[in-house]
Amino acid sequence: MLEKPRVGDPYICGVQFIWCHPHVERLFLEEKAAFVGDRLTDQGREQELEEEIVKMPGLRGPSDYSNEPPRHPALKINSKEPFNAEPPRSALVSSYVTPVDMFYKRNHGPIPTIDDIERFYVSIEGLVDQPKKLYMADIRALPKYHVTATLQCAGNRRTAMSKTRTVKGVGWDVSAIGNGVWGGAKLADVLELVGIHKLSTVSPLGGKHVEFVSVDMCKEESGGPYKASIPLCQATNPEGDVLLAYEMNGEILNRDHGYPLRVIVPGVIGARSVKWLDCINVISEECQGFFMQKDYKMFPPTVDWNNINWSTRRPQMDFPVQCAICSLEDVAVVKGGKITVSGYAVSGGGRGIERVDVSADGGKTWVEASRYQTNGTPYCSDDPSCDKWAWVLFAAEVNAPHNGEIIAKAVDIAGNVQPANVEEIWNLRGILNTSWHRIQLKCSH
Ligand code: MTE
Ligand code: MO
């Protein structure tokens, strides 16, 4: 990082001009300094620089962590730079919609900054007849939708998986998940603007995937921006509810969660919901970025870092059926007798939750938990107003055993069940730990 330039520095003239510009930060200065080089001696050069500044994009990915947003002190920090943090378990069952400040934050680089929201636009490029730039006003002019969707990191519950055998990745307890109400335009409507019709599986120029590119610099992408893609048929399906979201829980999206604009791909692992969207590319093959090709893939337990062949597996998209108890910590010390066990259950791909079972005797007998959605109304799978992309919160009363195990497991509407043990789904990246959630109890009497 450069110091504020002083007389005599090699780039003094060009740089000093940029430095004086109120919208420009030091980081940009550093980039400029590398090629400005010559001294600002004449008005012509000054004019040129001014034009370059006007052409600067509204949104930028900084290369260091000097401009991170404030965060709630109750979050448990799993990695500071990049910032990765989750709320205490209890925060997840306190409300059906997770408050923004209690929502997990999962980043791969520094949080981008906006110089000028008026200058911000998303470009739509690639296999489209007429590439387009969409400014925020253009996106806000499209019909606005609110989608309640649970976002879950593929690494949720990784720490528990790493107890079987070491895995690579940020450690997470059970709270790398949250339920948000996302407000924005449907990607299907946005794609219509560049001539790709609803429910198309191929664009007129042969595109089959839609790639989302951000501006945050990640070391995994060799300093390039974070990116991911989804199939075009999912992007053009209005029922898929893929959003370009500018609101979260009725508020303007904040910087941590993707301000000014992010993608929300409901029912799919969080990694595909690209934050700080900069560019949408219609492409013929799925995105070749690191997080699609060299990460977030599910391998069998026999694969280790010596014999891994990334090309043999597909990028993970839908997440499997999942649940976790959030009213108890592990290990929990409770008074004997009746206790209420509560938590969340969710499945990917829009498959709702059919049932949640809770056992207080290590899995010999089970009781069915009650389930709630939308502000406490009992969940009912044939109710069209139920949120198909969102979790259910569950609760069950059980008799606390002495030094026993409390377990929860969910079944989705397709009849998918969770695996009983983490060992059989162990994988080297530690993703998709959806094993039965087990809590060790110690009774205090
Ligand atoms: N988008 C960008 N640009 N950069 C990122 O690091 N992380 C992804 C996804 N989108 C990421 C991103 C991952 S792995 C997850 S789980 C979600 O964002 C997390 O979203 P949240 O921080 O809003 O909870
Ligand atoms: Mo993630």
CSV table of C-alpha atoms and ligand atoms in Angstrom, one decimal:
chain,number,residue,atom,x,y,z
A,1,MET,CA,0.0,0.0,0.0
A,2,LEU,CA,1.3,3.4,-0.9
A,3,GLU,CA,1.8,6.2,1.5
A,4,LYS,CA,0.2,9.5,0.6
A,5,PRO,CA,2.6,10.8,-2.1
A,6,ARG,CA,5.1,13.5,-1.3
A,7,VAL,CA,7.1,15.9,-3.4
A,8,GLY,CA,10.0,14.0,-5.0
A,9,ASP,CA,8.2,10.6,-5.2
A,10,PRO,CA,8.5,9.1,-8.6
A,11,TYR,CA,4.8,9.2,-9.5
A,12,ILE,CA,4.1,12.4,-7.6
A,13,CYS,CA,2.3,14.4,-10.2
A,14,GLY,CA,-0.1,11.9,-11.6
A,15,VAL,CA,-0.8,10.3,-8.3
A,16,GLN,CA,-1.3,13.5,-6.4
A,17,PHE,CA,-4.0,14.5,-8.8
A,18,ILE,CA,-5.9,11.2,-8.1
A,19,TRP,CA,-5.2,11.5,-4.4
A,20,CYS,CA,-7.1,14.7,-4.3
A,21,HIS,CA,-10.2,13.2,-5.8
A,22,PRO,CA,-12.7,12.6,-2.9
A,23,HIS,CA,-14.2,9.4,-4.3
A,24,VAL,CA,-10.9,7.6,-4.9
A,25,GLU,CA,-9.2,5.6,-2.2
A,26,ARG,CA,-5.6,4.6,-1.7
A,27,LEU,CA,-6.1,1.3,-3.3
A,28,PHE,CA,-6.9,2.7,-6.7
A,29,LEU,CA,-4.1,5.0,-6.3
A,30,GLU,CA,-1.8,2.0,-6.0
A,31,GLU,CA,-3.1,0.5,-9.3
A,32,LYS,CA,-2.8,3.8,-11.0
A,33,ALA,CA,0.7,4.5,-9.8
A,34,ALA,CA,1.8,1.4,-11.6
A,35,PHE,CA,1.1,2.8,-15.0
A,36,VAL,CA,0.7,6.5,-14.7
A,37,GLY,CA,4.4,6.9,-14.4
A,38,ASP,CA,4.9,10.2,-16.1
A,39,ARG,CA,4.7,13.5,-14.4
A,40,LEU,CA,1.7,15.7,-14.5
A,41,THR,CA,3.1,18.8,-16.3
A,42,ASP,CA,0.4,19.8,-18.7
A,43,GLN,CA,-3.3,20.3,-18.5
A,44,GLY,CA,-3.9,17.6,-21.2
A,45,ARG,CA,-2.7,14.9,-18.9
A,46,GLU,CA,-4.9,16.2,-16.1
A,47,GLN,CA,-7.9,16.0,-18.3
A,48,GLU,CA,-7.0,12.5,-19.3
A,49,LEU,CA,-6.8,11.4,-15.7
A,50,GLU,CA,-10.1,13.0,-14.9
A,51,GLU,CA,-11.8,11.0,-17.7
A,52,GLU,CA,-10.2,7.8,-16.4
A,53,ILE,CA,-11.7,8.5,-13.0
A,54,VAL,CA,-15.1,9.0,-14.4
A,55,LYS,CA,-14.8,5.7,-16.2
A,56,MET,CA,-14.0,3.9,-13.0
A,57,PRO,CA,-16.6,1.3,-12.0
A,58,GLY,CA,-18.9,2.1,-9.1
A,59,LEU,CA,-18.0,-1.1,-7.3
A,60,ARG,CA,-14.5,-2.2,-6.4
A,61,GLY,CA,-12.8,-5.2,-4.7
A,62,PRO,CA,-10.1,-3.9,-2.4
A,63,SER,CA,-7.0,-5.9,-1.9
A,64,ASP,CA,-6.8,-5.5,1.9
A,65,TYR,CA,-9.0,-5.5,4.9
A,66,SER,CA,-8.8,-1.8,5.9
A,67,ASN,CA,-12.4,-1.0,5.0
A,68,GLU,CA,-14.5,-3.8,6.5
A,69,PRO,CA,-18.0,-3.0,7.8
A,70,PRO,CA,-19.0,-3.2,11.5
A,71,ARG,CA,-20.3,-6.5,12.8
A,72,HIS,CA,-22.3,-7.7,15.8
A,73,PRO,CA,-20.1,-8.7,18.7
A,74,ALA,CA,-22.1,-11.8,19.5
A,75,LEU,CA,-21.0,-13.5,16.2
A,76,LYS,CA,-18.5,-16.3,16.6
A,77,ILE,CA,-15.6,-15.5,14.4
A,78,ASN,CA,-14.2,-18.6,12.5
A,79,SER,CA,-11.8,-16.6,10.4
A,80,LYS,CA,-11.0,-12.9,10.6
A,81,GLU,CA,-9.5,-12.2,7.2
A,82,PRO,CA,-11.5,-13.0,5.1
A,83,PHE,CA,-14.3,-12.5,7.6
A,84,ASN,CA,-16.2,-15.7,8.4
A,85,ALA,CA,-18.6,-15.7,11.4
A,86,GLU,CA,-21.8,-17.4,12.6
A,87,PRO,CA,-24.3,-16.5,15.3
A,88,PRO,CA,-24.8,-18.5,18.5
A,89,ARG,CA,-27.2,-21.4,17.9
A,90,SER,CA,-29.9,-19.9,20.0
A,91,ALA,CA,-30.2,-16.9,17.7
A,92,LEU,CA,-31.4,-19.1,14.9
A,93,VAL,CA,-34.5,-20.3,16.8
A,94,SER,CA,-35.4,-16.9,18.2
A,95,SER,CA,-37.2,-15.9,15.0
A,96,TYR,CA,-38.3,-17.5,11.8
A,97,VAL,CA,-36.6,-14.8,9.7
A,98,THR,CA,-32.9,-14.4,10.8
A,99,PRO,CA,-32.1,-10.8,11.6
A,100,VAL,CA,-29.4,-9.4,9.3
A,101,ASP,CA,-26.8,-8.8,12.1
A,102,MET,CA,-27.3,-12.4,13.2
A,103,PHE,CA,-27.0,-13.9,9.7
A,104,TYR,CA,-23.8,-15.8,9.1
A,105,LYS,CA,-21.2,-14.0,7.0
A,106,ARG,CA,-19.1,-16.1,4.6
A,107,ASN,CA,-16.4,-14.3,2.5
A,108,HIS,CA,-13.4,-15.3,0.5
A,109,GLY,CA,-11.8,-11.9,0.3
A,110,PRO,CA,-12.2,-8.3,1.5
A,111,ILE,CA,-15.7,-6.7,1.3
A,112,PRO,CA,-16.0,-4.6,-1.9
A,113,THR,CA,-16.6,-0.8,-1.6
A,114,ILE,CA,-18.9,1.4,-3.6
A,115,ASP,CA,-17.5,4.7,-4.8
A,116,ASP,CA,-20.6,6.0,-6.4
A,117,ILE,CA,-23.9,4.0,-6.6
A,118,GLU,CA,-25.0,6.1,-9.5
A,119,ARG,CA,-22.1,4.7,-11.5
A,120,PHE,CA,-22.8,1.1,-10.5
A,121,TYR,CA,-24.1,-1.2,-13.2
A,122,VAL,CA,-24.2,-4.9,-14.0
A,123,SER,CA,-23.2,-5.9,-17.5
A,124,ILE,CA,-24.8,-8.8,-19.3
A,125,GLU,CA,-22.5,-10.3,-21.8
A,126,GLY,CA,-21.5,-13.5,-23.5
A,127,LEU,CA,-23.8,-15.5,-25.8
A,128,VAL,CA,-26.4,-12.8,-26.1
A,129,ASP,CA,-27.5,-10.7,-29.1
A,130,GLN,CA,-27.3,-7.4,-27.4
A,131,PRO,CA,-25.1,-7.1,-24.4
A,132,LYS,CA,-26.5,-4.6,-21.9
A,133,LYS,CA,-25.5,-2.5,-18.9
A,134,LEU,CA,-28.1,-2.4,-16.2
A,135,TYR,CA,-28.0,0.4,-13.7
A,136,MET,CA,-29.7,0.1,-10.3
A,137,ALA,CA,-32.6,2.2,-11.6
A,138,ASP,CA,-33.1,-0.3,-14.5
A,139,ILE,CA,-33.1,-3.3,-12.1
A,140,ARG,CA,-35.5,-1.5,-9.6
A,141,ALA,CA,-37.8,-0.7,-12.5
A,142,LEU,CA,-38.5,-4.5,-13.1
A,143,PRO,CA,-41.3,-6.2,-11.1
A,144,LYS,CA,-40.1,-6.6,-7.5
A,145,TYR,CA,-40.4,-10.0,-5.8
A,146,HIS,CA,-40.0,-11.1,-2.2
A,147,VAL,CA,-38.6,-14.6,-1.7
A,148,THR,CA,-38.2,-16.2,1.7
A,149,ALA,CA,-35.2,-18.5,1.2
A,150,THR,CA,-32.8,-20.2,3.5
A,151,LEU,CA,-29.2,-19.7,2.6
A,152,GLN,CA,-26.8,-22.4,3.8
A,153,CYS,CA,-23.1,-22.8,3.4
A,154,ALA,CA,-22.0,-26.2,2.1
A,155,GLY,CA,-19.5,-26.1,5.0
A,156,ASN,CA,-22.2,-25.9,7.7
A,157,ARG,CA,-21.4,-28.3,10.5
A,158,ARG,CA,-17.9,-28.9,9.2
A,159,THR,CA,-16.3,-28.8,12.6
A,160,ALA,CA,-18.2,-32.0,13.6
A,161,MET,CA,-17.1,-33.7,10.4
A,162,SER,CA,-13.5,-32.9,11.1
A,163,LYS,CA,-13.7,-34.8,14.4
A,164,THR,CA,-13.9,-38.0,12.3
A,165,ARG,CA,-10.8,-37.2,10.3
A,166,THR,CA,-9.2,-33.8,9.4
A,167,VAL,CA,-10.9,-31.9,6.6
A,168,LYS,CA,-9.8,-28.7,4.8
A,169,GLY,CA,-11.9,-25.5,5.2
A,170,VAL,CA,-13.2,-23.0,7.6
A,171,GLY,CA,-14.6,-24.6,10.8
A,172,TRP,CA,-18.4,-24.1,11.3
A,173,ASP,CA,-20.8,-25.2,14.0
A,174,VAL,CA,-24.5,-25.5,13.0
A,175,SER,CA,-25.1,-21.8,12.3
A,176,ALA,CA,-23.6,-21.3,8.8
A,177,ILE,CA,-27.3,-20.9,7.7
A,178,GLY,CA,-30.0,-18.3,7.9
A,179,ASN,CA,-33.4,-17.6,6.7
A,180,GLY,CA,-33.9,-14.3,4.8
A,181,VAL,CA,-36.6,-12.4,3.0
A,182,TRP,CA,-34.9,-11.3,-0.2
A,183,GLY,CA,-36.3,-8.5,-2.3
A,184,GLY,CA,-35.3,-7.9,-5.9
A,185,ALA,CA,-35.8,-8.6,-9.6
A,186,LYS,CA,-36.2,-12.1,-11.0
A,187,LEU,CA,-33.2,-13.2,-13.1
A,188,ALA,CA,-35.7,-14.6,-15.6
A,189,ASP,CA,-37.0,-11.0,-16.2
A,190,VAL,CA,-33.5,-9.6,-16.4
A,191,LEU,CA,-32.6,-12.2,-19.1
A,192,GLU,CA,-35.6,-11.3,-21.1
A,193,LEU,CA,-34.0,-7.8,-21.5
A,194,VAL,CA,-31.2,-9.4,-23.6
A,195,GLY,CA,-33.6,-11.5,-25.6
A,196,ILE,CA,-33.5,-14.8,-23.7
A,197,HIS,CA,-37.1,-16.0,-23.1
A,198,LYS,CA,-38.6,-17.5,-20.0
A,199,LEU,CA,-38.1,-21.3,-19.8
A,200,SER,CA,-35.4,-21.3,-22.5
A,201,THR,CA,-32.8,-24.0,-22.1
A,202,VAL,CA,-30.4,-22.5,-24.7
A,203,SER,CA,-29.8,-18.8,-25.5
A,204,PRO,CA,-30.3,-17.7,-29.2
A,205,LEU,CA,-26.5,-17.8,-29.5
A,206,GLY,CA,-26.1,-21.2,-27.8
A,207,GLY,CA,-25.5,-20.3,-24.2
A,208,LYS,CA,-26.4,-23.0,-21.6
A,209,HIS,CA,-25.1,-21.6,-18.4
A,210,VAL,CA,-25.4,-18.2,-16.6
A,211,GLU,CA,-22.2,-17.1,-14.9
A,212,PHE,CA,-22.2,-14.5,-12.1
A,213,VAL,CA,-18.9,-12.6,-11.6
A,214,SER,CA,-18.2,-10.4,-8.6
A,215,VAL,CA,-15.4,-8.0,-7.9
A,216,ASP,CA,-13.9,-9.4,-4.6
A,217,MET,CA,-10.4,-10.6,-5.1
A,218,CYS,CA,-9.8,-14.2,-3.8
A,219,LYS,CA,-6.5,-15.9,-3.5
A,220,GLU,CA,-8.2,-19.1,-4.7
A,221,GLU,CA,-9.0,-17.4,-8.0
A,222,SER,CA,-5.4,-16.3,-8.2
A,223,GLY,CA,-6.3,-12.8,-7.2
A,224,GLY,CA,-9.3,-12.7,-9.6
A,225,PRO,CA,-12.9,-12.2,-8.5
A,226,TYR,CA,-15.3,-14.7,-7.0
A,227,LYS,CA,-17.6,-16.4,-9.6
A,228,ALA,CA,-20.1,-19.2,-10.1
A,229,SER,CA,-22.7,-20.4,-12.6
A,230,ILE,CA,-26.1,-22.1,-12.8
A,231,PRO,CA,-27.8,-23.8,-15.7
A,232,LEU,CA,-29.6,-21.4,-18.1
A,233,CYS,CA,-32.8,-23.4,-17.7
A,234,GLN,CA,-32.9,-22.7,-14.0
A,235,ALA,CA,-32.1,-19.0,-14.5
A,236,THR,CA,-34.9,-18.6,-17.0
A,237,ASN,CA,-37.5,-20.5,-15.0
A,238,PRO,CA,-39.6,-17.9,-13.1
A,239,GLU,CA,-40.6,-20.7,-10.6
A,240,GLY,CA,-36.9,-21.2,-9.7
A,241,ASP,CA,-37.2,-17.8,-8.0
A,242,VAL,CA,-33.5,-16.9,-8.8
A,243,LEU,CA,-33.2,-13.3,-7.7
A,244,LEU,CA,-31.0,-10.3,-8.2
A,245,ALA,CA,-31.6,-9.1,-4.7
A,246,TYR,CA,-31.1,-5.5,-3.5
A,247,GLU,CA,-33.0,-6.0,-0.2
A,248,MET,CA,-32.7,-8.4,2.7
A,249,ASN,CA,-35.4,-8.5,5.3
A,250,GLY,CA,-37.0,-5.3,4.0
A,251,GLU,CA,-33.8,-3.3,4.3
A,252,ILE,CA,-31.3,-2.3,1.7
A,253,LEU,CA,-28.8,-5.2,1.4
A,254,ASN,CA,-25.7,-4.4,3.6
A,255,ARG,CA,-22.1,-4.6,2.5
A,256,ASP,CA,-21.4,-8.0,4.1
A,257,HIS,CA,-24.3,-9.6,2.3
A,258,GLY,CA,-23.6,-8.2,-1.2
A,259,TYR,CA,-24.5,-4.5,-1.4
A,260,PRO,CA,-25.6,-3.2,-3.8
A,261,LEU,CA,-26.7,-6.4,-5.6
A,262,ARG,CA,-26.4,-10.1,-5.1
A,263,VAL,CA,-27.7,-13.3,-6.6
A,264,ILE,CA,-30.0,-15.5,-4.6
A,265,VAL,CA,-30.3,-19.1,-5.9
A,266,PRO,CA,-32.9,-20.6,-3.6
A,267,GLY,CA,-32.4,-24.3,-2.6
A,268,VAL,CA,-28.8,-24.4,-3.7
A,269,ILE,CA,-25.6,-24.2,-1.5
A,270,GLY,CA,-24.7,-20.6,-0.6
A,271,ALA,CA,-21.6,-20.6,-2.8
A,272,ARG,CA,-23.7,-20.1,-6.0
A,273,SER,CA,-25.4,-17.0,-4.6
A,274,VAL,CA,-22.8,-14.5,-5.7
A,275,LYS,CA,-22.5,-11.3,-3.7
A,276,TRP,CA,-21.5,-7.9,-5.1
A,277,LEU,CA,-22.6,-8.8,-8.6
A,278,ASP,CA,-20.6,-7.1,-11.4
A,279,CYS,CA,-21.2,-9.1,-14.5
A,280,ILE,CA,-23.6,-11.8,-15.8
A,281,ASN,CA,-22.1,-14.0,-18.6
A,282,VAL,CA,-24.2,-16.3,-20.7
A,283,ILE,CA,-21.8,-19.1,-21.5
A,284,SER,CA,-21.8,-22.4,-23.3
A,285,GLU,CA,-20.2,-24.5,-20.5
A,286,GLU,CA,-20.4,-24.2,-16.7
A,287,CYS,CA,-18.1,-21.6,-15.0
A,288,GLN,CA,-14.5,-22.8,-14.9
A,289,GLY,CA,-13.8,-20.8,-11.7
A,290,PHE,CA,-12.1,-22.3,-8.7
A,291,PHE,CA,-15.2,-22.5,-6.5
A,292,MET,CA,-17.1,-24.5,-9.2
A,293,GLN,CA,-14.2,-26.8,-10.4
A,294,LYS,CA,-11.8,-27.2,-7.5
A,295,ASP,CA,-14.0,-26.8,-4.5
A,296,TYR,CA,-17.6,-27.5,-3.3
A,297,LYS,CA,-17.7,-30.9,-4.8
A,298,MET,CA,-18.7,-34.0,-2.9
A,299,PHE,CA,-16.1,-36.8,-2.9
A,300,PRO,CA,-16.4,-40.3,-1.4
A,301,PRO,CA,-14.5,-41.1,1.9
A,302,THR,CA,-11.8,-43.0,-0.1
A,303,VAL,CA,-10.6,-39.9,-1.9
A,304,ASP,CA,-7.8,-37.9,-0.2
A,305,TRP,CA,-5.5,-35.1,-1.3
A,306,ASN,CA,-3.1,-37.6,-3.0
A,307,ASN,CA,-5.6,-39.2,-5.3
A,308,ILE,CA,-8.2,-36.5,-5.9
A,309,ASN,CA,-9.3,-35.9,-9.5
A,310,TRP,CA,-11.5,-32.8,-9.4
A,311,SER,CA,-12.9,-33.4,-12.9
A,312,THR,CA,-14.6,-36.7,-11.9
A,313,ARG,CA,-17.3,-34.8,-9.9
A,314,ARG,CA,-19.9,-32.1,-10.6
A,315,PRO,CA,-20.1,-28.9,-8.7
A,316,GLN,CA,-22.6,-29.3,-5.8
A,317,MET,CA,-25.8,-27.4,-6.4
A,318,ASP,CA,-28.9,-28.4,-4.3
A,319,PHE,CA,-28.2,-29.0,-0.7
A,320,PRO,CA,-29.5,-32.3,0.9
A,321,VAL,CA,-32.0,-32.5,3.7
A,322,GLN,CA,-30.6,-31.1,6.9
A,323,CYS,CA,-31.5,-30.3,10.5
A,324,ALA,CA,-29.9,-29.1,13.7
A,325,ILE,CA,-30.9,-28.6,17.3
A,326,CYS,CA,-30.3,-25.0,18.3
A,327,SER,CA,-31.7,-24.8,21.8
A,328,LEU,CA,-28.8,-26.9,23.3
A,329,GLU,CA,-25.1,-26.5,23.1
A,330,ASP,CA,-22.9,-29.5,22.8
A,331,VAL,CA,-22.2,-30.8,25.5
A,332,ALA,CA,-25.4,-29.5,27.2
A,333,VAL,CA,-25.9,-29.5,30.9
A,334,VAL,CA,-29.6,-29.7,31.8
A,335,LYS,CA,-31.8,-30.4,34.8
A,336,GLY,CA,-33.4,-33.8,34.4
A,337,GLY,CA,-37.1,-34.0,33.4
A,338,LYS,CA,-38.9,-32.5,30.5
A,339,ILE,CA,-37.0,-30.3,28.2
A,340,THR,CA,-38.0,-28.6,24.9
A,341,VAL,CA,-35.7,-29.3,22.0
A,342,SER,CA,-35.9,-26.8,19.1
A,343,GLY,CA,-34.0,-26.2,15.9
A,344,TYR,CA,-34.3,-25.8,12.2
A,345,ALA,CA,-34.9,-28.3,9.3
A,346,VAL,CA,-34.5,-27.5,5.6
A,347,SER,CA,-34.0,-29.3,2.3
A,348,GLY,CA,-32.7,-28.1,-1.1
A,349,GLY,CA,-34.3,-27.8,-4.5
A,350,GLY,CA,-37.6,-26.5,-3.1
A,351,ARG,CA,-38.4,-29.8,-1.3
A,352,GLY,CA,-40.2,-29.0,1.9
A,353,ILE,CA,-39.8,-30.7,5.2
A,354,GLU,CA,-42.2,-33.6,5.7
A,355,ARG,CA,-41.2,-34.6,9.3
A,356,VAL,CA,-38.7,-34.0,12.0
A,357,ASP,CA,-38.0,-36.8,14.5
A,358,VAL,CA,-36.4,-36.3,17.9
A,359,SER,CA,-35.0,-39.0,20.1
A,360,ALA,CA,-33.9,-38.8,23.7
A,361,ASP,CA,-32.6,-42.4,24.0
A,362,GLY,CA,-29.9,-42.4,21.4
A,363,GLY,CA,-32.2,-43.3,18.5
A,364,LYS,CA,-34.2,-46.3,20.0
A,365,THR,CA,-37.5,-44.3,20.1
A,366,TRP,CA,-38.6,-41.1,18.4
A,367,VAL,CA,-41.2,-38.4,18.8
A,368,GLU,CA,-42.4,-36.3,15.9
A,369,ALA,CA,-41.6,-32.6,16.5
A,370,SER,CA,-44.1,-29.8,15.7
A,371,ARG,CA,-43.0,-27.6,12.8
A,372,TYR,CA,-43.5,-23.9,12.2
A,373,GLN,CA,-43.1,-21.5,9.3
A,374,THR,CA,-44.0,-17.9,8.7
A,375,ASN,CA,-44.3,-16.2,12.0
A,376,GLY,CA,-45.5,-19.1,14.0
A,377,THR,CA,-48.4,-20.5,11.8
A,378,PRO,CA,-48.2,-24.3,11.9
A,379,TYR,CA,-46.5,-25.6,8.8
A,380,CYS,CA,-48.6,-27.5,6.4
A,381,SER,CA,-47.2,-29.0,3.2
A,382,ASP,CA,-50.3,-28.6,1.1
A,383,ASP,CA,-50.6,-24.9,2.0
A,384,PRO,CA,-49.6,-22.9,-1.1
A,385,SER,CA,-48.6,-20.0,1.1
A,386,CYS,CA,-45.9,-22.0,2.8
A,387,ASP,CA,-42.4,-21.0,1.9
A,388,LYS,CA,-40.9,-23.8,-0.2
A,389,TRP,CA,-37.4,-22.4,-0.2
A,390,ALA,CA,-37.3,-21.7,3.5
A,391,TRP,CA,-36.6,-23.8,6.6
A,392,VAL,CA,-39.1,-24.9,9.2
A,393,LEU,CA,-38.4,-24.4,12.9
A,394,PHE,CA,-39.3,-27.4,15.0
A,395,ALA,CA,-39.9,-28.1,18.6
A,396,ALA,CA,-40.4,-31.3,20.7
A,397,GLU,CA,-40.7,-32.0,24.4
A,398,VAL,CA,-38.7,-35.0,25.6
A,399,ASN,CA,-37.5,-36.4,28.9
A,400,ALA,CA,-33.9,-35.5,29.4
A,401,PRO,CA,-31.9,-38.7,29.9
A,402,HIS,CA,-28.9,-38.9,32.3
A,403,ASN,CA,-25.7,-38.5,30.3
A,404,GLY,CA,-27.5,-39.6,27.2
A,405,GLU,CA,-27.8,-38.3,23.7
A,406,ILE,CA,-30.6,-36.2,22.1
A,407,ILE,CA,-30.9,-36.6,18.4
A,408,ALA,CA,-32.8,-34.8,15.7
A,409,LYS,CA,-33.3,-36.0,12.1
A,410,ALA,CA,-35.5,-34.7,9.3
A,411,VAL,CA,-37.3,-36.2,6.3
A,412,ASP,CA,-38.1,-34.1,3.2
A,413,ILE,CA,-41.2,-34.3,1.0
A,414,ALA,CA,-39.3,-36.6,-1.4
A,415,GLY,CA,-38.7,-39.0,1.4
A,416,ASN,CA,-35.0,-38.2,1.6
A,417,VAL,CA,-33.6,-39.0,5.1
A,418,GLN,CA,-30.4,-37.8,6.8
A,419,PRO,CA,-27.5,-40.3,7.3
A,420,ALA,CA,-27.2,-41.6,10.9
A,421,ASN,CA,-23.5,-41.2,11.1
A,422,VAL,CA,-21.0,-38.6,9.9
A,423,GLU,CA,-18.3,-41.3,9.2
A,424,GLU,CA,-20.1,-42.6,6.1
A,425,ILE,CA,-20.4,-39.2,4.5
A,426,TRP,CA,-16.9,-37.9,5.5
A,427,ASN,CA,-15.2,-36.1,2.6
A,428,LEU,CA,-11.9,-34.3,2.4
A,429,ARG,CA,-13.4,-30.8,2.0
A,430,GLY,CA,-15.8,-31.3,4.9
A,431,ILE,CA,-18.9,-30.3,3.0
A,432,LEU,CA,-22.6,-31.3,3.5
A,433,ASN,CA,-22.4,-32.7,6.9
A,434,THR,CA,-26.1,-33.6,7.1
A,435,SER,CA,-25.7,-36.5,9.6
A,436,TRP,CA,-28.2,-36.8,12.5
A,437,HIS,CA,-27.6,-34.0,14.8
A,438,ARG,CA,-26.5,-35.5,18.2
A,439,ILE,CA,-26.2,-33.6,21.4
A,440,GLN,CA,-24.5,-35.1,24.5
A,441,LEU,CA,-26.4,-34.4,27.7
A,442,LYS,CA,-25.1,-34.1,31.2
A,443,CYS,CA,-27.8,-33.9,33.8
A,444,SER,CA,-27.0,-31.5,36.5
A,445,HIS,CA,-28.6,-33.5,39.4
B,1,MTE,N1,-19.9,-14.1,-3.4
B,1,MTE,C1,-18.8,-13.4,-3.4
B,1,MTE,N2,-18.6,-12.5,-4.4
B,1,MTE,N3,-17.7,-13.8,-2.6
B,1,MTE,C2,-17.8,-14.8,-1.7
B,1,MTE,O1,-16.8,-15.0,-1.0
B,1,MTE,N4,-19.2,-16.5,-0.7
B,1,MTE,C3,-20.3,-17.5,-1.1
B,1,MTE,C4,-21.6,-16.8,-1.5
B,1,MTE,N5,-21.3,-15.7,-2.4
B,1,MTE,C5,-19.0,-15.5,-1.6
B,1,MTE,C6,-20.1,-15.1,-2.4
B,1,MTE,C7,-20.6,-18.5,-0.1
B,1,MTE,S1,-19.5,-19.8,0.0
B,1,MTE,C8,-21.7,-18.4,0.7
B,1,MTE,S2,-22.1,-19.6,1.8
B,1,MTE,C9,-22.6,-17.2,0.7
B,1,MTE,O2,-22.1,-16.3,-0.3
B,1,MTE,C10,-22.7,-16.6,2.0
B,1,MTE,O3,-23.5,-15.5,2.0
B,1,MTE,P1,-23.7,-14.5,3.2
B,1,MTE,O4,-22.3,-14.0,3.6
B,1,MTE,O5,-24.6,-13.4,2.8
B,1,MTE,O6,-24.3,-15.3,4.3
B,2,MO,MO,-20.4,-21.3,1.5
